[in-house]
PDB file of C-alpha atoms in Angstrom:
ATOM      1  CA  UNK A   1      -1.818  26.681 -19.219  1.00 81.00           C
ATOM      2  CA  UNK A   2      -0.548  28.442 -15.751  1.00 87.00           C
ATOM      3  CA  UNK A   3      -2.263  25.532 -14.003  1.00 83.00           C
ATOM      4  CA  UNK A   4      -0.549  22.901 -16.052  1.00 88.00           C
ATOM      5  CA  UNK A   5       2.982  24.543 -15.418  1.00 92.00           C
ATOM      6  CA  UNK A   6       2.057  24.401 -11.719  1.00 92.00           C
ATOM      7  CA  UNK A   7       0.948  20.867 -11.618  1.00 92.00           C
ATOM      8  CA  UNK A   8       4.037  19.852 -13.561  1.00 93.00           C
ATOM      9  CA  UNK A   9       6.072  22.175 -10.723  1.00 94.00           C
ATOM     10  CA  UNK A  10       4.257  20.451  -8.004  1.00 94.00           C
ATOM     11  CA  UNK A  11       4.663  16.689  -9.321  1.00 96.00           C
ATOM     12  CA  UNK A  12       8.284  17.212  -9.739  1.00 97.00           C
ATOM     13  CA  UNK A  13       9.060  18.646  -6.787  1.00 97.00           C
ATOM     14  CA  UNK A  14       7.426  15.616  -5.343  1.00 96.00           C
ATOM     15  CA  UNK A  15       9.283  13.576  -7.829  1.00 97.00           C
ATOM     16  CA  UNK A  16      12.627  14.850  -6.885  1.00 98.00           C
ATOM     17  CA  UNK A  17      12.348  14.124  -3.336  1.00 97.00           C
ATOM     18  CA  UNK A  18      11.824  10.341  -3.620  1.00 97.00           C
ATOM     19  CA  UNK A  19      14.420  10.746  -6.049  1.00 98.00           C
ATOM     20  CA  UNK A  20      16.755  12.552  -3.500  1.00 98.00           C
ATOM     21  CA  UNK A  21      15.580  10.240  -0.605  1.00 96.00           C
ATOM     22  CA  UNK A  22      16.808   6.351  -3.248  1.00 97.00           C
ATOM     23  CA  UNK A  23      20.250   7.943  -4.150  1.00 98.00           C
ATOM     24  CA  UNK A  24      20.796   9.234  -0.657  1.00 97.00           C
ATOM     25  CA  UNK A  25      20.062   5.987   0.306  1.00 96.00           C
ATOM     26  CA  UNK A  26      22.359   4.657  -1.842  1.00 96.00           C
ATOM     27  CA  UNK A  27      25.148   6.392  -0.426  1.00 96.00           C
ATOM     28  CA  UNK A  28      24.302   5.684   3.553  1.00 95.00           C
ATOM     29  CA  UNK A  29      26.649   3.735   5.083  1.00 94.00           C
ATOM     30  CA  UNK A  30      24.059   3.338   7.930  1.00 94.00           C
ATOM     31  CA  UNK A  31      20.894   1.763   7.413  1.00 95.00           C
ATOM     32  CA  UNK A  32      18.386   3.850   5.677  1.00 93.00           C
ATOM     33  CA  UNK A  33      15.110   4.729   7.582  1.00 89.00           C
ATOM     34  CA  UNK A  34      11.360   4.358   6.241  1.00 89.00           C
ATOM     35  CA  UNK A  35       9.169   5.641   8.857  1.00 85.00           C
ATOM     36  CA  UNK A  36       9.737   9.552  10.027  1.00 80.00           C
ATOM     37  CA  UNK A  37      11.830   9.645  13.353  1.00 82.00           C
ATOM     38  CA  UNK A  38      13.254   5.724  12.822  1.00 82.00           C
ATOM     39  CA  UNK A  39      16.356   4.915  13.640  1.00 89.00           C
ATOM     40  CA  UNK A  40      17.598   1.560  12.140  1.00 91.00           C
ATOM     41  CA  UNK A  41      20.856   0.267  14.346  1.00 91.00           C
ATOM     42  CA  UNK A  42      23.444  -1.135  11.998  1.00 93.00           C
ATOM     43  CA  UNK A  43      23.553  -4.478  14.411  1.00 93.00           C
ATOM     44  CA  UNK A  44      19.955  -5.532  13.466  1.00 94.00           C
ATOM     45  CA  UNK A  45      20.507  -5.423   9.796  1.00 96.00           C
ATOM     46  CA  UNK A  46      22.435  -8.491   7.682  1.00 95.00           C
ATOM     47  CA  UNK A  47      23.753  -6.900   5.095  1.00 96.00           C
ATOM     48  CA  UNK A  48      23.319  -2.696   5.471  1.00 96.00           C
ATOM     49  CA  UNK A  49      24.479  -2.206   1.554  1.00 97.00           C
ATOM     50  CA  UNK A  50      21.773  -4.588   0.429  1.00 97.00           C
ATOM     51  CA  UNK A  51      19.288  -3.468   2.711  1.00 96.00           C
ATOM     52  CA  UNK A  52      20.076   0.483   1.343  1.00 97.00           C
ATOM     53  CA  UNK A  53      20.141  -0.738  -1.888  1.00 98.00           C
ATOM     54  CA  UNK A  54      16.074  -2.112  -1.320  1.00 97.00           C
ATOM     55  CA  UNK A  55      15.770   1.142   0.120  1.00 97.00           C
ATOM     56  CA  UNK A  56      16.932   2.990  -2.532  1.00 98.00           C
ATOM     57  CA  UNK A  57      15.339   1.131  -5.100  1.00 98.00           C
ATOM     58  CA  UNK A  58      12.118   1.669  -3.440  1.00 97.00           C
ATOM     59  CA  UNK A  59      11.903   5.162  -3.498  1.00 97.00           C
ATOM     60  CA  UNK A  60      13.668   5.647  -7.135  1.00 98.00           C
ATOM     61  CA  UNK A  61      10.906   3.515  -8.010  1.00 98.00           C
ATOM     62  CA  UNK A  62       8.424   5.514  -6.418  1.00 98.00           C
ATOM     63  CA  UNK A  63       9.030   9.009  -8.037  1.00 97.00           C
ATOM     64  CA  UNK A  64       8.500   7.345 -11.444  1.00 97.00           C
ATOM     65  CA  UNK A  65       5.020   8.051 -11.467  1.00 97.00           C
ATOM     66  CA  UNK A  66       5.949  11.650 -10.348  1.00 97.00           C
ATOM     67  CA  UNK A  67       7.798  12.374 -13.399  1.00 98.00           C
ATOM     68  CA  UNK A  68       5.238  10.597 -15.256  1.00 96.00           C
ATOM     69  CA  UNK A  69       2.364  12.594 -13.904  1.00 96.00           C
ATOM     70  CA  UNK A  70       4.293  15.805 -14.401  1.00 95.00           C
ATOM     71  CA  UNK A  71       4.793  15.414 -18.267  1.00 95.00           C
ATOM     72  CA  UNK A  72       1.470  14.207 -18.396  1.00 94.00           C
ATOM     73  CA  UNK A  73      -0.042  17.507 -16.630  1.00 92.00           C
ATOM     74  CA  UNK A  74       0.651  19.045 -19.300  1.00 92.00           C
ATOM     75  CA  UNK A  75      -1.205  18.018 -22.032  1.00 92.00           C
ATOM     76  CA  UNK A  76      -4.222  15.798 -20.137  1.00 94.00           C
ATOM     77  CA  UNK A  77      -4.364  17.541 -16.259  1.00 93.00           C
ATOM     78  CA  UNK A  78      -7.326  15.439 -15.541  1.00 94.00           C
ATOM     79  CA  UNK A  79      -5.214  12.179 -16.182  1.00 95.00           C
ATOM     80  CA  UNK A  80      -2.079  13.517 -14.151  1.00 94.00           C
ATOM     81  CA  UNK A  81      -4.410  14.036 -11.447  1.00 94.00           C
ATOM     82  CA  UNK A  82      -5.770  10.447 -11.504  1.00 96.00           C
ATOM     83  CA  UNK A  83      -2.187   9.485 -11.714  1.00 96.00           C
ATOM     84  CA  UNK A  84      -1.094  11.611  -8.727  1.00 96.00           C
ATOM     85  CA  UNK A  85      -4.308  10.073  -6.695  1.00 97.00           C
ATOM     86  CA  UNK A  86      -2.807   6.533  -7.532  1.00 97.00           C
ATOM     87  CA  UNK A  87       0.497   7.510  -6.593  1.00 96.00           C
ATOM     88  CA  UNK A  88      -1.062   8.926  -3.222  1.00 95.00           C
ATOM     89  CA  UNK A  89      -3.046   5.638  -2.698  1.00 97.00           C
ATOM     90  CA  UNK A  90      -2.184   2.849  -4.354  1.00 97.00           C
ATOM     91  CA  UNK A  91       1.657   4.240  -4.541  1.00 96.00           C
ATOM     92  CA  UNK A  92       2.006   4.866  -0.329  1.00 95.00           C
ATOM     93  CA  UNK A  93       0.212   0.938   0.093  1.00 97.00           C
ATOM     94  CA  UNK A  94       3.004  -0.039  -1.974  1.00 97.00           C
ATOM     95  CA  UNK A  95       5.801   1.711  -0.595  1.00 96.00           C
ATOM     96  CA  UNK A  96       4.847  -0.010   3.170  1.00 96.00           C
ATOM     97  CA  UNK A  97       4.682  -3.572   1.796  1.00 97.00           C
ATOM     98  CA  UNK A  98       7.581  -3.420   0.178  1.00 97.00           C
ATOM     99  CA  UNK A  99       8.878  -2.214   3.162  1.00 96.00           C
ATOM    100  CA  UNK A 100       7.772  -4.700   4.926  1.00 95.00           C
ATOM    101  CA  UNK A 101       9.104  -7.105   2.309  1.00 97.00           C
ATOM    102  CA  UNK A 102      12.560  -5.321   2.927  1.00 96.00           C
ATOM    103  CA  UNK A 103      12.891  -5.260   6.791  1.00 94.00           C
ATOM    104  CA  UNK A 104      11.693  -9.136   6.269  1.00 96.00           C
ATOM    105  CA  UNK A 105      14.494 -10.183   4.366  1.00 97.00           C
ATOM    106  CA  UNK A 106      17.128  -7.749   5.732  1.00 96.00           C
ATOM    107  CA  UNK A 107      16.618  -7.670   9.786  1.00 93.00           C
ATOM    108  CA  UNK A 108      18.392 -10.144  11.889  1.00 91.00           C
ATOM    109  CA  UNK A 109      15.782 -12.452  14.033  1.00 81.00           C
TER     110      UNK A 109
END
């Protein structure tokens, strides 16, 4: 049961800081980063609340399978794992297209 507690602990500490990251991107009034060490200027951007908004969406998204896997931990650990490997794998490939998809539709040309 100590392991269980810990892999809830764990999951939703890592939970809470994509949850941190989408509403402190919802509250930027510069344009929020993706990549570690980015700086986004405000003049390459359309429409900074918008592209924030993506932003924050993105990672809010992103810790639901956090939570998820937490709860889950504690009654089936071997299926919050599998969830926490998706989330590692599947989850980060998702979190750079939609990226991608973001900086497509919200950077000037």
């Amino acid at each position: 049961m100590a392991g269980n507690i810990i892999m809830l602990v764990c999951m939703w500490f890592c939970a809470g800081l994509f949850l941190g990251m989408g509403l402190y991107a919802s509250r930027r009034e510069e344009p929020m980063w993706f990549w570690s060490g980015e700086k986004v200027p405000k003049d390459t951007v359309t429409d900074v609340p918008a592209y924030n908004k993506a932003h924050s969406r993105l990672f809010l998204l992103y810790s639901l399978p956090w939570w998820l896997g937490g709860l889950l931990g504690l009654a089936h650990p071997l299926a919050a794992a599998i969830v926490a490997v998706l989330a590692c794998t599947a989850g980060l490939a998702w979190l750079i297209w939609s990226h991608g998809n973001i900086e497509k539709r919200y950077r000037k040309q």
